[in-house]
JSON list of N, CA and C in Angstrom, two decimals:
[
{"chain": "A", "resi": 1, "resn": "MET", "atom": "N", "xyz": [171.61, 115.32, 194.23]},
{"chain": "A", "resi": 1, "resn": "MET", "atom": "CA", "xyz": [171.36, 115.64, 192.87]},
{"chain": "A", "resi": 1, "resn": "MET", "atom": "C", "xyz": [172.06, 116.90, 192.48]},
{"chain": "A", "resi": 2, "resn": "ALA", "atom": "N", "xyz": [172.90, 116.83, 191.50]},
{"chain": "A", "resi": 2, "resn": "ALA", "atom": "CA", "xyz": [173.73, 117.99, 191.03]},
{"chain": "A", "resi": 2, "resn": "ALA", "atom": "C", "xyz": [172.94, 118.77, 190.01]},
{"chain": "A", "resi": 3, "resn": "LEU", "atom": "N", "xyz": [172.96, 120.08, 190.09]},
{"chain": "A", "resi": 3, "resn": "LEU", "atom": "CA", "xyz": [172.37, 121.02, 189.18]},
{"chain": "A", "resi": 3, "resn": "LEU", "atom": "C", "xyz": [173.37, 121.77, 188.41]},
{"chain": "A", "resi": 4, "resn": "PHE", "atom": "N", "xyz": [173.13, 122.04, 187.21]},
{"chain": "A", "resi": 4, "resn": "PHE", "atom": "CA", "xyz": [174.05, 122.73, 186.33]},
{"chain": "A", "resi": 4, "resn": "PHE", "atom": "C", "xyz": [173.35, 123.90, 185.68]},
{"chain": "A", "resi": 5, "resn": "VAL", "atom": "N", "xyz": [174.12, 124.97, 185.50]},
{"chain": "A", "resi": 5, "resn": "VAL", "atom": "CA", "xyz": [173.60, 126.12, 184.76]},
{"chain": "A", "resi": 5, "resn": "VAL", "atom": "C", "xyz": [174.40, 126.14, 183.44]},
{"chain": "A", "resi": 6, "resn": "ILE", "atom": "N", "xyz": [173.64, 126.25, 182.35]},
{"chain": "A", "resi": 6, "resn": "ILE", "atom": "CA", "xyz": [174.25, 126.20, 181.02]},
{"chain": "A", "resi": 6, "resn": "ILE", "atom": "C", "xyz": [173.90, 127.57, 180.37]},
{"chain": "A", "resi": 7, "resn": "ARG", "atom": "N", "xyz": [174.88, 128.32, 179.97]},
{"chain": "A", "resi": 7, "resn": "ARG", "atom": "CA", "xyz": [174.61, 129.60, 179.33]},
{"chain": "A", "resi": 7, "resn": "ARG", "atom": "C", "xyz": [175.12, 129.52, 177.91]},
{"chain": "A", "resi": 8, "resn": "PHE", "atom": "N", "xyz": [174.24, 129.64, 177.00]},
{"chain": "A", "resi": 8, "resn": "PHE", "atom": "CA", "xyz": [174.63, 129.47, 175.55]},
{"chain": "A", "resi": 8, "resn": "PHE", "atom": "C", "xyz": [175.03, 130.86, 174.98]},
{"chain": "A", "resi": 9, "resn": "ASP", "atom": "N", "xyz": [176.10, 130.76, 174.21]},
{"chain": "A", "resi": 9, "resn": "ASP", "atom": "CA", "xyz": [176.51, 131.98, 173.41]},
{"chain": "A", "resi": 9, "resn": "ASP", "atom": "C", "xyz": [175.96, 131.80, 172.06]},
{"chain": "A", "resi": 10, "resn": "ASN", "atom": "N", "xyz": [174.71, 132.22, 171.76]},
{"chain": "A", "resi": 10, "resn": "ASN", "atom": "CA", "xyz": [174.08, 132.03, 170.54]},
{"chain": "A", "resi": 10, "resn": "ASN", "atom": "C", "xyz": [174.72, 132.85, 169.40]},
{"chain": "A", "resi": 11, "resn": "ARG", "atom": "N", "xyz": [174.36, 132.56, 168.22]},
{"chain": "A", "resi": 11, "resn": "ARG", "atom": "CA", "xyz": [174.95, 133.15, 167.05]},
{"chain": "A", "resi": 11, "resn": "ARG", "atom": "C", "xyz": [174.85, 134.71, 167.12]},
{"chain": "A", "resi": 12, "resn": "ASP", "atom": "N", "xyz": [175.86, 135.34, 166.65]},
{"chain": "A", "resi": 12, "resn": "ASP", "atom": "CA", "xyz": [175.90, 136.80, 166.51]},
{"chain": "A", "resi": 12, "resn": "ASP", "atom": "C", "xyz": [175.98, 137.48, 167.87]},
{"chain": "A", "resi": 13, "resn": "ILE", "atom": "N", "xyz": [176.44, 136.80, 168.88]},
{"chain": "A", "resi": 13, "resn": "ILE", "atom": "CA", "xyz": [176.55, 137.29, 170.26]},
{"chain": "A", "resi": 13, "resn": "ILE", "atom": "C", "xyz": [177.94, 136.95, 170.74]},
{"chain": "A", "resi": 14, "resn": "GLY", "atom": "N", "xyz": [178.60, 137.83, 171.42]},
{"chain": "A", "resi": 14, "resn": "GLY", "atom": "CA", "xyz": [179.88, 137.49, 171.94]},
{"chain": "A", "resi": 14, "resn": "GLY", "atom": "C", "xyz": [180.96, 137.25, 170.84]},
{"chain": "A", "resi": 15, "resn": "LEU", "atom": "N", "xyz": [181.66, 136.16, 170.92]},
{"chain": "A", "resi": 15, "resn": "LEU", "atom": "CA", "xyz": [182.77, 135.85, 169.94]},
{"chain": "A", "resi": 15, "resn": "LEU", "atom": "C", "xyz": [182.30, 135.00, 168.82]},
{"chain": "A", "resi": 16, "resn": "SER", "atom": "N", "xyz": [181.00, 134.74, 168.70]},
{"chain": "A", "resi": 16, "resn": "SER", "atom": "CA", "xyz": [180.52, 133.90, 167.59]},
{"chain": "A", "resi": 16, "resn": "SER", "atom": "C", "xyz": [180.47, 134.60, 166.26]},
{"chain": "A", "resi": 17, "resn": "THR", "atom": "N", "xyz": [180.05, 133.88, 165.26]},
{"chain": "A", "resi": 17, "resn": "THR", "atom": "CA", "xyz": [179.93, 134.40, 163.90]},
{"chain": "A", "resi": 17, "resn": "THR", "atom": "C", "xyz": [179.09, 135.68, 163.89]},
{"chain": "A", "resi": 18, "resn": "LYS", "atom": "N", "xyz": [179.47, 136.67, 163.10]},
{"chain": "A", "resi": 18, "resn": "LYS", "atom": "CA", "xyz": [178.76, 137.91, 163.01]},
{"chain": "A", "resi": 18, "resn": "LYS", "atom": "C", "xyz": [178.00, 137.94, 161.67]},
{"chain": "A", "resi": 19, "resn": "PHE", "atom": "N", "xyz": [176.80, 138.60, 161.72]},
{"chain": "A", "resi": 19, "resn": "PHE", "atom": "CA", "xyz": [176.03, 138.76, 160.47]},
{"chain": "A", "resi": 19, "resn": "PHE", "atom": "C", "xyz": [175.83, 140.27, 160.32]},
{"chain": "A", "resi": 20, "resn": "GLU", "atom": "N", "xyz": [176.97, 141.02, 160.29]},
{"chain": "A", "resi": 20, "resn": "GLU", "atom": "CA", "xyz": [176.91, 142.49, 160.19]},
{"chain": "A", "resi": 20, "resn": "GLU", "atom": "C", "xyz": [176.33, 142.93, 158.90]},
{"chain": "A", "resi": 21, "resn": "ASP", "atom": "N", "xyz": [176.44, 142.21, 157.83]},
{"chain": "A", "resi": 21, "resn": "ASP", "atom": "CA", "xyz": [175.97, 142.66, 156.56]},
{"chain": "A", "resi": 21, "resn": "ASP", "atom": "C", "xyz": [174.44, 142.63, 156.46]},
{"chain": "A", "resi": 22, "resn": "THR", "atom": "N", "xyz": [173.74, 141.91, 157.31]},
{"chain": "A", "resi": 22, "resn": "THR", "atom": "CA", "xyz": [172.34, 141.81, 157.32]},
{"chain": "A", "resi": 22, "resn": "THR", "atom": "C", "xyz": [171.66, 142.95, 158.08]},
{"chain": "A", "resi": 23, "resn": "GLY", "atom": "N", "xyz": [172.37, 143.65, 158.90]},
{"chain": "A", "resi": 23, "resn": "GLY", "atom": "CA", "xyz": [171.86, 144.76, 159.66]},
{"chain": "A", "resi": 23, "resn": "GLY", "atom": "C", "xyz": [171.01, 144.27, 160.86]},
{"chain": "A", "resi": 24, "resn": "LEU", "atom": "N", "xyz": [170.44, 145.16, 161.56]},
{"chain": "A", "resi": 24, "resn": "LEU", "atom": "CA", "xyz": [169.57, 144.72, 162.73]},
{"chain": "A", "resi": 24, "resn": "LEU", "atom": "C", "xyz": [168.23, 144.17, 162.23]},
{"chain": "A", "resi": 25, "resn": "PRO", "atom": "N", "xyz": [167.72, 143.20, 162.92]},
{"chain": "A", "resi": 25, "resn": "PRO", "atom": "CA", "xyz": [166.48, 142.64, 162.46]},
{"chain": "A", "resi": 25, "resn": "PRO", "atom": "C", "xyz": [165.28, 143.65, 162.61]},
{"chain": "A", "resi": 26, "resn": "ASP", "atom": "N", "xyz": [164.39, 143.62, 161.74]},
{"chain": "A", "resi": 26, "resn": "ASP", "atom": "CA", "xyz": [163.12, 144.44, 161.71]},
{"chain": "A", "resi": 26, "resn": "ASP", "atom": "C", "xyz": [162.05, 143.61, 162.40]},
{"chain": "A", "resi": 27, "resn": "PHE", "atom": "N", "xyz": [161.96, 143.70, 163.69]},
{"chain": "A", "resi": 27, "resn": "PHE", "atom": "CA", "xyz": [161.05, 142.83, 164.42]},
{"chain": "A", "resi": 27, "resn": "PHE", "atom": "C", "xyz": [159.55, 143.07, 164.04]},
{"chain": "A", "resi": 28, "resn": "LEU", "atom": "N", "xyz": [159.24, 144.33, 163.71]},
{"chain": "A", "resi": 28, "resn": "LEU", "atom": "CA", "xyz": [157.85, 144.60, 163.18]},
{"chain": "A", "resi": 28, "resn": "LEU", "atom": "C", "xyz": [157.58, 143.82, 161.95]},
{"chain": "A", "resi": 29, "resn": "GLU", "atom": "N", "xyz": [158.51, 143.77, 160.99]},
{"chain": "A", "resi": 29, "resn": "GLU", "atom": "CA", "xyz": [158.31, 143.06, 159.72]},
{"chain": "A", "resi": 29, "resn": "GLU", "atom": "C", "xyz": [158.34, 141.54, 159.95]},
{"chain": "A", "resi": 30, "resn": "ILE", "atom": "N", "xyz": [159.16, 141.09, 160.90]},
{"chain": "A", "resi": 30, "resn": "ILE", "atom": "CA", "xyz": [159.21, 139.64, 161.20]},
{"chain": "A", "resi": 30, "resn": "ILE", "atom": "C", "xyz": [157.88, 139.24, 161.75]},
{"chain": "A", "resi": 31, "resn": "ASN", "atom": "N", "xyz": [157.26, 139.98, 162.68]},
{"chain": "A", "resi": 31, "resn": "ASN", "atom": "CA", "xyz": [156.00, 139.68, 163.25]},
{"chain": "A", "resi": 31, "resn": "ASN", "atom": "C", "xyz": [154.85, 139.82, 162.18]},
{"chain": "A", "resi": 32, "resn": "ALA", "atom": "N", "xyz": [155.00, 140.76, 161.35]},
{"chain": "A", "resi": 32, "resn": "ALA", "atom": "CA", "xyz": [153.98, 140.93, 160.28]},
{"chain": "A", "resi": 32, "resn": "ALA", "atom": "C", "xyz": [153.99, 139.74, 159.35]},
{"chain": "A", "resi": 33, "resn": "ALA", "atom": "N", "xyz": [155.19, 139.26, 158.98]},
{"chain": "A", "resi": 33, "resn": "ALA", "atom": "CA", "xyz": [155.33, 138.07, 158.11]},
{"chain": "A", "resi": 33, "resn": "ALA", "atom": "C", "xyz": [154.65, 136.86, 158.77]},
{"chain": "A", "resi": 34, "resn": "TYR", "atom": "N", "xyz": [154.88, 136.66, 160.05]},
{"chain": "A", "resi": 34, "resn": "TYR", "atom": "CA", "xyz": [154.23, 135.55, 160.76]},
{"chain": "A", "resi": 34, "resn": "TYR", "atom": "C", "xyz": [152.70, 135.71, 160.76]},
{"chain": "A", "resi": 35, "resn": "SER", "atom": "N", "xyz": [152.28, 136.94, 160.97]},
{"chain": "A", "resi": 35, "resn": "SER", "atom": "CA", "xyz": [150.81, 137.15, 160.98]},
{"chain": "A", "resi": 35, "resn": "SER", "atom": "C", "xyz": [150.20, 136.86, 159.57]},
{"chain": "A", "resi": 36, "resn": "ARG", "atom": "N", "xyz": [150.95, 137.05, 158.51]},
{"chain": "A", "resi": 36, "resn": "ARG", "atom": "CA", "xyz": [150.46, 136.77, 157.15]},
{"chain": "A", "resi": 36, "resn": "ARG", "atom": "C", "xyz": [150.61, 135.27, 156.80]},
{"chain": "A", "resi": 37, "resn": "GLY", "atom": "N", "xyz": [151.21, 134.50, 157.76]},
{"chain": "A", "resi": 37, "resn": "GLY", "atom": "CA", "xyz": [151.45, 133.09, 157.52]},
{"chain": "A", "resi": 37, "resn": "GLY", "atom": "C", "xyz": [152.70, 132.87, 156.64]},
{"chain": "A", "resi": 38, "resn": "GLU", "atom": "N", "xyz": [153.57, 133.84, 156.53]},
{"chain": "A", "resi": 38, "resn": "GLU", "atom": "CA", "xyz": [154.78, 133.73, 155.73]},
{"chain": "A", "resi": 38, "resn": "GLU", "atom": "C", "xyz": [155.99, 133.44, 156.63]},
{"chain": "A", "resi": 39, "resn": "THR", "atom": "N", "xyz": [157.08, 132.99, 156.02]},
{"chain": "A", "resi": 39, "resn": "THR", "atom": "CA", "xyz": [158.34, 132.79, 156.76]},
{"chain": "A", "resi": 39, "resn": "THR", "atom": "C", "xyz": [159.10, 134.09, 156.66]},
{"chain": "A", "resi": 40, "resn": "PRO", "atom": "N", "xyz": [159.47, 134.69, 157.75]},
{"chain": "A", "resi": 40, "resn": "PRO", "atom": "CA", "xyz": [160.23, 135.94, 157.64]},
{"chain": "A", "resi": 40, "resn": "PRO", "atom": "C", "xyz": [161.61, 135.76, 157.11]},
{"chain": "A", "resi": 41, "resn": "LYS", "atom": "N", "xyz": [162.27, 136.71, 156.51]},
{"chain": "A", "resi": 41, "resn": "LYS", "atom": "CA", "xyz": [163.58, 136.63, 155.98]},
{"chain": "A", "resi": 41, "resn": "LYS", "atom": "C", "xyz": [164.57, 137.01, 157.09]},
{"chain": "A", "resi": 42, "resn": "VAL", "atom": "N", "xyz": [165.20, 136.00, 157.62]},
{"chain": "A", "resi": 42, "resn": "VAL", "atom": "CA", "xyz": [166.14, 136.11, 158.73]},
{"chain": "A", "resi": 42, "resn": "VAL", "atom": "C", "xyz": [167.39, 135.28, 158.46]},
{"chain": "A", "resi": 43, "resn": "PRO", "atom": "N", "xyz": [168.54, 135.59, 159.03]},
{"chain": "A", "resi": 43, "resn": "PRO", "atom": "CA", "xyz": [169.74, 134.80, 158.73]},
{"chain": "A", "resi": 43, "resn": "PRO", "atom": "C", "xyz": [169.73, 133.39, 159.19]},
{"chain": "A", "resi": 44, "resn": "TYR", "atom": "N", "xyz": [169.00, 133.12, 160.30]},
{"chain": "A", "resi": 44, "resn": "TYR", "atom": "CA", "xyz": [168.84, 131.79, 160.88]},
{"chain": "A", "resi": 44, "resn": "TYR", "atom": "C", "xyz": [167.57, 131.76, 161.71]},
{"chain": "A", "resi": 45, "resn": "THR", "atom": "N", "xyz": [167.00, 130.57, 161.93]},
{"chain": "A", "resi": 45, "resn": "THR", "atom": "CA", "xyz": [165.78, 130.43, 162.66]},
{"chain": "A", "resi": 45, "resn": "THR", "atom": "C", "xyz": [165.99, 129.70, 163.99]},
{"chain": "A", "resi": 46, "resn": "LEU", "atom": "N", "xyz": [165.05, 129.78, 164.82]},
{"chain": "A", "resi": 46, "resn": "LEU", "atom": "CA", "xyz": [165.08, 129.12, 166.14]},
{"chain": "A", "resi": 46, "resn": "LEU", "atom": "C", "xyz": [165.08, 127.59, 165.86]},
{"chain": "A", "resi": 47, "resn": "GLU", "atom": "N", "xyz": [164.37, 127.12, 164.83]},
{"chain": "A", "resi": 47, "resn": "GLU", "atom": "CA", "xyz": [164.43, 125.72, 164.54]},
{"chain": "A", "resi": 47, "resn": "GLU", "atom": "C", "xyz": [165.83, 125.20, 164.09]},
{"chain": "A", "resi": 48, "resn": "GLU", "atom": "N", "xyz": [166.65, 126.09, 163.61]},
{"chain": "A", "resi": 48, "resn": "GLU", "atom": "CA", "xyz": [168.05, 125.76, 163.29]},
{"chain": "A", "resi": 48, "resn": "GLU", "atom": "C", "xyz": [168.94, 125.72, 164.56]},
{"chain": "A", "resi": 49, "resn": "LEU", "atom": "N", "xyz": [168.57, 126.56, 165.52]},
{"chain": "A", "resi": 49, "resn": "LEU", "atom": "CA", "xyz": [169.39, 126.65, 166.69]},
{"chain": "A", "resi": 49, "resn": "LEU", "atom": "C", "xyz": [169.13, 125.55, 167.73]},
{"chain": "A", "resi": 50, "resn": "ILE", "atom": "N", "xyz": [167.85, 125.09, 167.75]},
{"chain": "A", "resi": 50, "resn": "ILE", "atom": "CA", "xyz": [167.46, 124.09, 168.77]},
{"chain": "A", "resi": 50, "resn": "ILE", "atom": "C", "xyz": [168.30, 122.79, 168.60]},
{"chain": "A", "resi": 51, "resn": "PRO", "atom": "N", "xyz": [168.41, 122.19, 167.47]},
{"chain": "A", "resi": 51, "resn": "PRO", "atom": "CA", "xyz": [169.19, 120.94, 167.37]},
{"chain": "A", "resi": 51, "resn": "PRO", "atom": "C", "xyz": [170.66, 121.14, 167.77]},
{"chain": "A", "resi": 52, "resn": "MET", "atom": "N", "xyz": [171.21, 122.29, 167.42]},
{"chain": "A", "resi": 52, "resn": "MET", "atom": "CA", "xyz": [172.58, 122.50, 167.82]},
{"chain": "A", "resi": 52, "resn": "MET", "atom": "C", "xyz": [172.77, 122.53, 169.28]},
{"chain": "A", "resi": 53, "resn": "GLU", "atom": "N", "xyz": [171.96, 123.26, 170.00]},
{"chain": "A", "resi": 53, "resn": "GLU", "atom": "CA", "xyz": [172.03, 123.39, 171.42]},
{"chain": "A", "resi": 53, "resn": "GLU", "atom": "C", "xyz": [171.72, 122.06, 172.07]},
{"chain": "A", "resi": 54, "resn": "TYR", "atom": "N", "xyz": [170.76, 121.34, 171.59]},
{"chain": "A", "resi": 54, "resn": "TYR", "atom": "CA", "xyz": [170.42, 120.05, 172.15]},
{"chain": "A", "resi": 54, "resn": "TYR", "atom": "C", "xyz": [171.64, 119.09, 172.06]},
{"chain": "A", "resi": 55, "resn": "ASN", "atom": "N", "xyz": [172.34, 119.12, 170.96]},
{"chain": "A", "resi": 55, "resn": "ASN", "atom": "CA", "xyz": [173.52, 118.27, 170.74]},
{"chain": "A", "resi": 55, "resn": "ASN", "atom": "C", "xyz": [174.63, 118.68, 171.69]},
{"chain": "A", "resi": 56, "resn": "VAL", "atom": "N", "xyz": [174.78, 119.92, 171.98]},
{"chain": "A", "resi": 56, "resn": "VAL", "atom": "CA", "xyz": [175.80, 120.41, 172.91]},
{"chain": "A", "resi": 56, "resn": "VAL", "atom": "C", "xyz": [175.50, 119.75, 174.25]},
{"chain": "A", "resi": 57, "resn": "VAL", "atom": "N", "xyz": [174.27, 119.87, 174.72]},
{"chain": "A", "resi": 57, "resn": "VAL", "atom": "CA", "xyz": [173.84, 119.33, 176.01]},
{"chain": "A", "resi": 57, "resn": "VAL", "atom": "C", "xyz": [174.05, 117.85, 176.04]},
{"chain": "A", "resi": 58, "resn": "LYS", "atom": "N", "xyz": [173.66, 117.22, 174.95]},
{"chain": "A", "resi": 58, "resn": "LYS", "atom": "CA", "xyz": [173.74, 115.72, 174.88]},
{"chain": "A", "resi": 58, "resn": "LYS", "atom": "C", "xyz": [175.16, 115.27, 174.97]},
{"chain": "A", "resi": 59, "resn": "CYS", "atom": "N", "xyz": [176.07, 116.06, 174.31]},
{"chain": "A", "resi": 59, "resn": "CYS", "atom": "CA", "xyz": [177.54, 115.69, 174.33]},
{"chain": "A", "resi": 59, "resn": "CYS", "atom": "C", "xyz": [178.14, 115.69, 175.66]},
{"chain": "A", "resi": 60, "resn": "ILE", "atom": "N", "xyz": [177.62, 116.58, 176.56]},
{"chain": "A", "resi": 60, "resn": "ILE", "atom": "CA", "xyz": [178.21, 116.68, 177.90]},
{"chain": "A", "resi": 60, "resn": "ILE", "atom": "C", "xyz": [177.39, 115.76, 178.89]},
{"chain": "A", "resi": 61, "resn": "SER", "atom": "N", "xyz": [176.59, 114.84, 178.34]},
{"chain": "A", "resi": 61, "resn": "SER", "atom": "CA", "xyz": [175.93, 113.81, 179.04]},
{"chain": "A", "resi": 61, "resn": "SER", "atom": "C", "xyz": [175.05, 114.25, 180.25]},
{"chain": "A", "resi": 62, "resn": "ILE", "atom": "N", "xyz": [174.21, 115.24, 180.02]},
{"chain": "A", "resi": 62, "resn": "ILE", "atom": "CA", "xyz": [173.29, 115.61, 181.11]},
{"chain": "A", "resi": 62, "resn": "ILE", "atom": "C", "xyz": [171.83, 115.68, 180.60]},
{"chain": "A", "resi": 63, "resn": "VAL", "atom": "N", "xyz": [171.53, 114.94, 179.54]},
{"chain": "A", "resi": 63, "resn": "VAL", "atom": "CA", "xyz": [170.20, 115.00, 178.97]},
{"chain": "A", "resi": 63, "resn": "VAL", "atom": "C", "xyz": [169.45, 113.64, 179.10]},
{"chain": "A", "resi": 64, "resn": "SER", "atom": "N", "xyz": [169.66, 112.94, 180.19]},
{"chain": "A", "resi": 64, "resn": "SER", "atom": "CA", "xyz": [169.04, 111.62, 180.25]},
{"chain": "A", "resi": 64, "resn": "SER", "atom": "C", "xyz": [167.53, 111.69, 180.18]},
{"chain": "A", "resi": 65, "resn": "LYS", "atom": "N", "xyz": [166.94, 112.75, 180.68]},
{"chain": "A", "resi": 65, "resn": "LYS", "atom": "CA", "xyz": [165.46, 112.85, 180.62]},
{"chain": "A", "resi": 65, "resn": "LYS", "atom": "C", "xyz": [164.98, 114.04, 179.81]},
{"chain": "A", "resi": 66, "resn": "LEU", "atom": "N", "xyz": [165.86, 114.72, 179.13]},
{"chain": "A", "resi": 66, "resn": "LEU", "atom": "CA", "xyz": [165.47, 115.88, 178.32]},
{"chain": "A", "resi": 66, "resn": "LEU", "atom": "C", "xyz": [164.96, 115.37, 176.91]},
{"chain": "A", "resi": 67, "resn": "GLU", "atom": "N", "xyz": [163.85, 115.94, 176.52]},
{"chain": "A", "resi": 67, "resn": "GLU", "atom": "CA", "xyz": [163.29, 115.59, 175.20]},
{"chain": "A", "resi": 67, "resn": "GLU", "atom": "C", "xyz": [163.30, 116.80, 174.39]},
{"chain": "A", "resi": 68, "resn": "CYS", "atom": "N", "xyz": [163.64, 116.58, 173.13]},
{"chain": "A", "resi": 68, "resn": "CYS", "atom": "CA", "xyz": [163.59, 117.73, 172.18]},
{"chain": "A", "resi": 68, "resn": "CYS", "atom": "C", "xyz": [162.44, 117.49, 171.25]},
{"chain": "A", "resi": 69, "resn": "THR", "atom": "N", "xyz": [161.44, 118.43, 171.30]},
{"chain": "A", "resi": 69, "resn": "THR", "atom": "CA", "xyz": [160.34, 118.28, 170.37]},
{"chain": "A", "resi": 69, "resn": "THR", "atom": "C", "xyz": [160.35, 119.37, 169.33]},
{"chain": "A", "resi": 70, "resn": "LYS", "atom": "N", "xyz": [159.78, 119.15, 168.22]},
{"chain": "A", "resi": 70, "resn": "LYS", "atom": "CA", "xyz": [159.79, 120.17, 167.14]},
{"chain": "A", "resi": 70, "resn": "LYS", "atom": "C", "xyz": [158.38, 120.64, 167.04]}
]
């Protein structure tokens, strides 16, 4: 059985797209918004990243048993 390590270069890290005009995230405000049941104001969400990364893995044919749930 072959094992693989996949290291993702997520957005705004490394050579990927930069969101410099948005500044650093205010994690206290993000958590407070979630506590109030609100959607925080962020440039992108984890829900947007998951399908992209799943498709990368699927394209390199190593997801025979991997399930992506939302």
